[in-house]
Tab-separated table of C-alpha atoms and ligand atoms in Angstrom:
chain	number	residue	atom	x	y	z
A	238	UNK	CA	92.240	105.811	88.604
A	239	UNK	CA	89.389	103.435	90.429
A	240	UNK	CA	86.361	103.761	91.822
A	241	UNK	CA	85.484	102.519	95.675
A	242	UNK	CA	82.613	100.968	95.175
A	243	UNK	CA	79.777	98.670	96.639
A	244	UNK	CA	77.666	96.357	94.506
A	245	UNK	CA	74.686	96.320	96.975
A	246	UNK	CA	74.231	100.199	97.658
A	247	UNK	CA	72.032	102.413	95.581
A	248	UNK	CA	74.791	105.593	95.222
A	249	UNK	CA	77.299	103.105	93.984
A	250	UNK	CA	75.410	102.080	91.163
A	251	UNK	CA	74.598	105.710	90.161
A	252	UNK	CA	78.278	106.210	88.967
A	253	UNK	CA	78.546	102.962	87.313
A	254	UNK	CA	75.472	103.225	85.527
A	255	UNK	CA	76.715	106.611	84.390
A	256	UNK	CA	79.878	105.134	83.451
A	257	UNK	CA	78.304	102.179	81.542
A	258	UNK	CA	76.504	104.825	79.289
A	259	UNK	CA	79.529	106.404	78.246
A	260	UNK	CA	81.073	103.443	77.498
A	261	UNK	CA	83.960	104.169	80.678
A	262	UNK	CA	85.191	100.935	82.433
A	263	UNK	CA	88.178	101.719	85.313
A	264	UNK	CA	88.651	99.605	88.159
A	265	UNK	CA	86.242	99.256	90.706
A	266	UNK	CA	87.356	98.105	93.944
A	267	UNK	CA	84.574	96.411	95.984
A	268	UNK	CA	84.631	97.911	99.649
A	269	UNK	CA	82.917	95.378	101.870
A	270	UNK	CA	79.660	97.916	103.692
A	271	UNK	CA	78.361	94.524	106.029
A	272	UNK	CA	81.835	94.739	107.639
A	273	UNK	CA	81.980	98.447	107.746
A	274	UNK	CA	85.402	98.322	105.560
A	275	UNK	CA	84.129	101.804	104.763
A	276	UNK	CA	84.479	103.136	108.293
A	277	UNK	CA	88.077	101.933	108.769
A	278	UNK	CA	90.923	103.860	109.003
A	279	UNK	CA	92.645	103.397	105.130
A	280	UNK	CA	89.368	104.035	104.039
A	281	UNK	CA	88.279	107.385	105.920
A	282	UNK	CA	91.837	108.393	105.030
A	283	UNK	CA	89.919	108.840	101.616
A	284	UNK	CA	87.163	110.257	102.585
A	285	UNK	CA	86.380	111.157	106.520
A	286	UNK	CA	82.777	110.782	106.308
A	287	UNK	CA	83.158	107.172	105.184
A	288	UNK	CA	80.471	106.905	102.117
A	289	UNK	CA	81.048	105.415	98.956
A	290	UNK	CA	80.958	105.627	96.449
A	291	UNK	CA	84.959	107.256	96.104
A	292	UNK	CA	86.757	107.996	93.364
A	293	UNK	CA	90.429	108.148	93.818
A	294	UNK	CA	92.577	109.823	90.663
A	295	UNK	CA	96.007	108.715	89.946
A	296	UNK	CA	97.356	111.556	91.500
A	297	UNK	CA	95.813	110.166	94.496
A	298	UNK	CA	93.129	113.103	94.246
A	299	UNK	CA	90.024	111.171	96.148
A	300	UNK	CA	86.565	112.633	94.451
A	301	UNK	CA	83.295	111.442	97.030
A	302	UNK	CA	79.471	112.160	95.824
A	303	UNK	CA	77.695	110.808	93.437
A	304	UNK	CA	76.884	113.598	91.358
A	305	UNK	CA	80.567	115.270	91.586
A	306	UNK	CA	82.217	111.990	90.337
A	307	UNK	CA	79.872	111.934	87.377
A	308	UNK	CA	80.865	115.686	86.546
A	309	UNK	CA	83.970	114.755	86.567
A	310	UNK	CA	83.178	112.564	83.967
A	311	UNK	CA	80.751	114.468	82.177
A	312	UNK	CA	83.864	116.843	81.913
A	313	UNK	CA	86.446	114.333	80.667
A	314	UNK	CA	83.719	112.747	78.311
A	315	UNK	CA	81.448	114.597	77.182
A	316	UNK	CA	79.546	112.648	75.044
A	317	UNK	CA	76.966	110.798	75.821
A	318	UNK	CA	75.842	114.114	77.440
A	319	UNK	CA	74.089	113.295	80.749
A	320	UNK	CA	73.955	116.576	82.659
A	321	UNK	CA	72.141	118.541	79.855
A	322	UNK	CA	73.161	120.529	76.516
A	323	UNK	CA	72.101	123.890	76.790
A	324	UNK	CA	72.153	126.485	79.500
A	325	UNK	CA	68.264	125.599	80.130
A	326	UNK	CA	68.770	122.278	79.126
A	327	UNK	CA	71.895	121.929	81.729
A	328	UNK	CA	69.937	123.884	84.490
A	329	UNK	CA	66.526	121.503	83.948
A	330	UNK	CA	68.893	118.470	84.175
A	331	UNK	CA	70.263	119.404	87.636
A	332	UNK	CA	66.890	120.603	88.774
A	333	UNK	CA	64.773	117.791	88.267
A	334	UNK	CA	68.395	115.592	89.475
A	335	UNK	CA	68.202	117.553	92.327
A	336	UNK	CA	64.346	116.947	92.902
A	337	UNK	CA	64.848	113.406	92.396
A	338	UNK	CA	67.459	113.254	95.158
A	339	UNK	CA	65.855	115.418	97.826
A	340	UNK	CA	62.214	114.323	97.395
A	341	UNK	CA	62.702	110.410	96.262
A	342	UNK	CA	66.265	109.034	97.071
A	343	UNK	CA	66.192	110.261	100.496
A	344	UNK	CA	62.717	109.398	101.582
A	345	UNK	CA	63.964	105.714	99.976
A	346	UNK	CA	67.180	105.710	101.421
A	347	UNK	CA	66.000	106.811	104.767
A	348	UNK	CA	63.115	104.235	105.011
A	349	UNK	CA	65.644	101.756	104.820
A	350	UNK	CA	68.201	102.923	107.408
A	351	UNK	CA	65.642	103.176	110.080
A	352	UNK	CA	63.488	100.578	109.649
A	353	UNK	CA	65.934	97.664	108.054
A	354	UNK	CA	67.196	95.362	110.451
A	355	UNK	CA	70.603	96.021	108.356
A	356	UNK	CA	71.700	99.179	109.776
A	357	UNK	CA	70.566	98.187	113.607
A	358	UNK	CA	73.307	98.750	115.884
A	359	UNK	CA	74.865	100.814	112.856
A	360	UNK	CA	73.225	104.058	113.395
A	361	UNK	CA	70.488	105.500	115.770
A	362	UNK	CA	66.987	103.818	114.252
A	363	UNK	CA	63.814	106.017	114.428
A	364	UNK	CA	61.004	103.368	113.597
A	365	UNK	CA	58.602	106.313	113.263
A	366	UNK	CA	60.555	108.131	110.589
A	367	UNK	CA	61.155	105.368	108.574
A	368	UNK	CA	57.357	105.134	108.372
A	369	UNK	CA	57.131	109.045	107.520
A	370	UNK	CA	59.738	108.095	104.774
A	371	UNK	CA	58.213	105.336	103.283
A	372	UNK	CA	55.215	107.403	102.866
A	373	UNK	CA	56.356	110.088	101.484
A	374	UNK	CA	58.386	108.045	99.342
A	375	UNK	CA	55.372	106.364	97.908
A	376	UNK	CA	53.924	109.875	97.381
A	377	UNK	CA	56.857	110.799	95.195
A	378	UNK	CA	55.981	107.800	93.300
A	379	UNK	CA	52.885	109.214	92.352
A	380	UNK	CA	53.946	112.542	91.516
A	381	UNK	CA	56.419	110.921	89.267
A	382	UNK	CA	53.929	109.283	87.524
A	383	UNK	CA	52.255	112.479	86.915
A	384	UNK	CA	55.146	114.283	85.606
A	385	UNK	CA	56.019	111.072	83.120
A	386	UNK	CA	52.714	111.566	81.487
A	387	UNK	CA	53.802	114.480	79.126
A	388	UNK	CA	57.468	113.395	78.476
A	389	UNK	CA	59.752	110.083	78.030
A	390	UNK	CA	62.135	110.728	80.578
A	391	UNK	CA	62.400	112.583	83.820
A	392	UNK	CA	63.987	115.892	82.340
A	393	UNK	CA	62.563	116.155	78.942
A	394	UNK	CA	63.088	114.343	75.704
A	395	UNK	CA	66.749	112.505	76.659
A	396	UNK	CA	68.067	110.373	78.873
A	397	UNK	CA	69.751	111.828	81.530
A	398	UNK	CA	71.476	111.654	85.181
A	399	UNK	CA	67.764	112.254	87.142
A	400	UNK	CA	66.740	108.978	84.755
A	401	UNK	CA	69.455	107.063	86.980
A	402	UNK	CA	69.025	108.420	90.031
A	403	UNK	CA	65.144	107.527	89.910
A	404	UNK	CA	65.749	104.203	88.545
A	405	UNK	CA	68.375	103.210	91.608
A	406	UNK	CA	65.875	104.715	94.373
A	407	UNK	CA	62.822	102.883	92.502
A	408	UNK	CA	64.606	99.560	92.696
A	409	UNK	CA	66.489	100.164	95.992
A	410	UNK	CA	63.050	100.649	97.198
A	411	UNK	CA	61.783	97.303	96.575
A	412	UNK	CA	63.734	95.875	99.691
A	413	UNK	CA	61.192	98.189	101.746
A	414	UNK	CA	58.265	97.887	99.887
A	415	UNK	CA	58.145	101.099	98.023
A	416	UNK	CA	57.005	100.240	94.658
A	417	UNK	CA	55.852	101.646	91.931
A	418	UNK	CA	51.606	100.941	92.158
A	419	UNK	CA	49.635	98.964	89.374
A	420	UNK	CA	47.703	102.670	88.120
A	421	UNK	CA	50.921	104.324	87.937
A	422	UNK	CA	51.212	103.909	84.167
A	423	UNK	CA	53.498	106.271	83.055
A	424	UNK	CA	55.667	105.891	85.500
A	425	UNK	CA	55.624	101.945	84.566
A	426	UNK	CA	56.337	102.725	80.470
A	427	UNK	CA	59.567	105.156	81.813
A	428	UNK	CA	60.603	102.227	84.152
A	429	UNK	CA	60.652	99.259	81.317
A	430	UNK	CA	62.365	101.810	79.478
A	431	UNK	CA	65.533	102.738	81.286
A	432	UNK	CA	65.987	99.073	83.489
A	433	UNK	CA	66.000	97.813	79.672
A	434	UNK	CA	69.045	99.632	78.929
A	435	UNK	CA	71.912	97.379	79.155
A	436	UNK	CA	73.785	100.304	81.358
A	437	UNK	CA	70.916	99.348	84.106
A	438	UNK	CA	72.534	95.900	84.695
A	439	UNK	CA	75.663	98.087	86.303
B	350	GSH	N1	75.905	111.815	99.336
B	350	GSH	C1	76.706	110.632	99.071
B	350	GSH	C2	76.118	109.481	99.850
B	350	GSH	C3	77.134	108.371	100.084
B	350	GSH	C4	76.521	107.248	100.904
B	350	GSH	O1	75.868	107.482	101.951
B	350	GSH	N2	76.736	106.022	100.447
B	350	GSH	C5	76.201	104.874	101.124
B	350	GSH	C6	75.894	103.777	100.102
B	350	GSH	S1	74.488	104.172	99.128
B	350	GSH	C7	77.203	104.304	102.110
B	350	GSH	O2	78.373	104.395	101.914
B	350	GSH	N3	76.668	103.665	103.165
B	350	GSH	C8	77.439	102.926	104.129
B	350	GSH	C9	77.864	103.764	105.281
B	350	GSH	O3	77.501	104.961	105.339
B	350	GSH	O4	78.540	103.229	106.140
B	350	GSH	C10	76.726	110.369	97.558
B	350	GSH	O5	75.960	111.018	96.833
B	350	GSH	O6	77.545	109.574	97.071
């Protein structure tokens, strides 16, 4: 088993933080994004719409998206439990994961591809939506902060999988200056919280 990975991209880091709080090391085999060793042949062969991170079981079964690699996981090791406890539990885990993703990740993720001089001649760049992005990004910010004000963590009482994916679209955010503002003080005590958990050096 090993996991296709990239040290520098926020999805990446999802599955290793995941993996560093259950205690899972495997092979990690560091695909090279700057020279597009993603979008080459050997590596589509894997998976054809060229994202990482990709986790290929020794059966040669290849497993791409974030979230599905950590179920697999989830699955194979249950405890820590990351995805939830409880029917309710398991469904508020994946709701506020999947709120996380759609209203924070992407607006970060797509700030950077169209404004970042990094994916220029990589993909079509619309200036204006990166703009829109960043905005709405920063808005997320602040409704995160308001959420964080009754509980420790994103879904409830425990740490969970929407804890990471905030944390790697809060500090993938940094390179385009979406950062968590000096008022937002809830959202500051979760932050110190979860980066100071040794899984966050992943
Ligand atoms: N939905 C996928 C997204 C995968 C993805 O877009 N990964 C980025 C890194 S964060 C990537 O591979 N970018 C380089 C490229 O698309 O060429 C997931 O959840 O894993």
């Amino acid at each position: 088993m090993r996991l296709y990975d990239s040290a520098m991209a926020p999805n990446p880091r999802r599955v290793r933080i995941f993996l560093a709080e259950k205690g899972i090391t495997l092979p990690l085999v560091a695909m090279d994004i700057g020279k597009a060793e993603n979008r080459q042949p050997p590596f589509l062969a894997k998976n054809p719409l060229g994202g990482l991170p990709v986790l290929e079981l020794d059966d040669g079964t290849c497993i791409a998206e974030s979230v599905a690699i950590c179920r697999y996981f989830e699955e194979t090791q249950p405890q820590p439990p990351l995805l939830g406890t409880s029917a309710t539990d398991r469904a508020l885990v994946e709701m506020w994961q999947r709120r996380i993703e759609l209203e924070l990740f992407r607006f970060v993720t797509g700030c950077f591809q169209n404004t970042h001089k990094f994916f220029a001649g990589r993909i079509p760049q619309v200036p204006e939506y990166g703009e829109v992005c960043r905005n709405a990004a920063r808005a997320r910010l602040a409704w995160l902060d308001g959420e964080l004000s009754s509980r420790p963590f994103v879904a409830g009482e425990r740490y969970t999988i929407a804890d990471i994916t905030a944390l790697c679209a809060i500090d993938f955010g940094r390179v385009s200056d979406i950062r968590i503002a000096p008022e937002q003080k809830h959202l500051q005590r979760w932050y110190d919280a979860v980066s100071s958990r040794p899984s966050a050096k992943a």
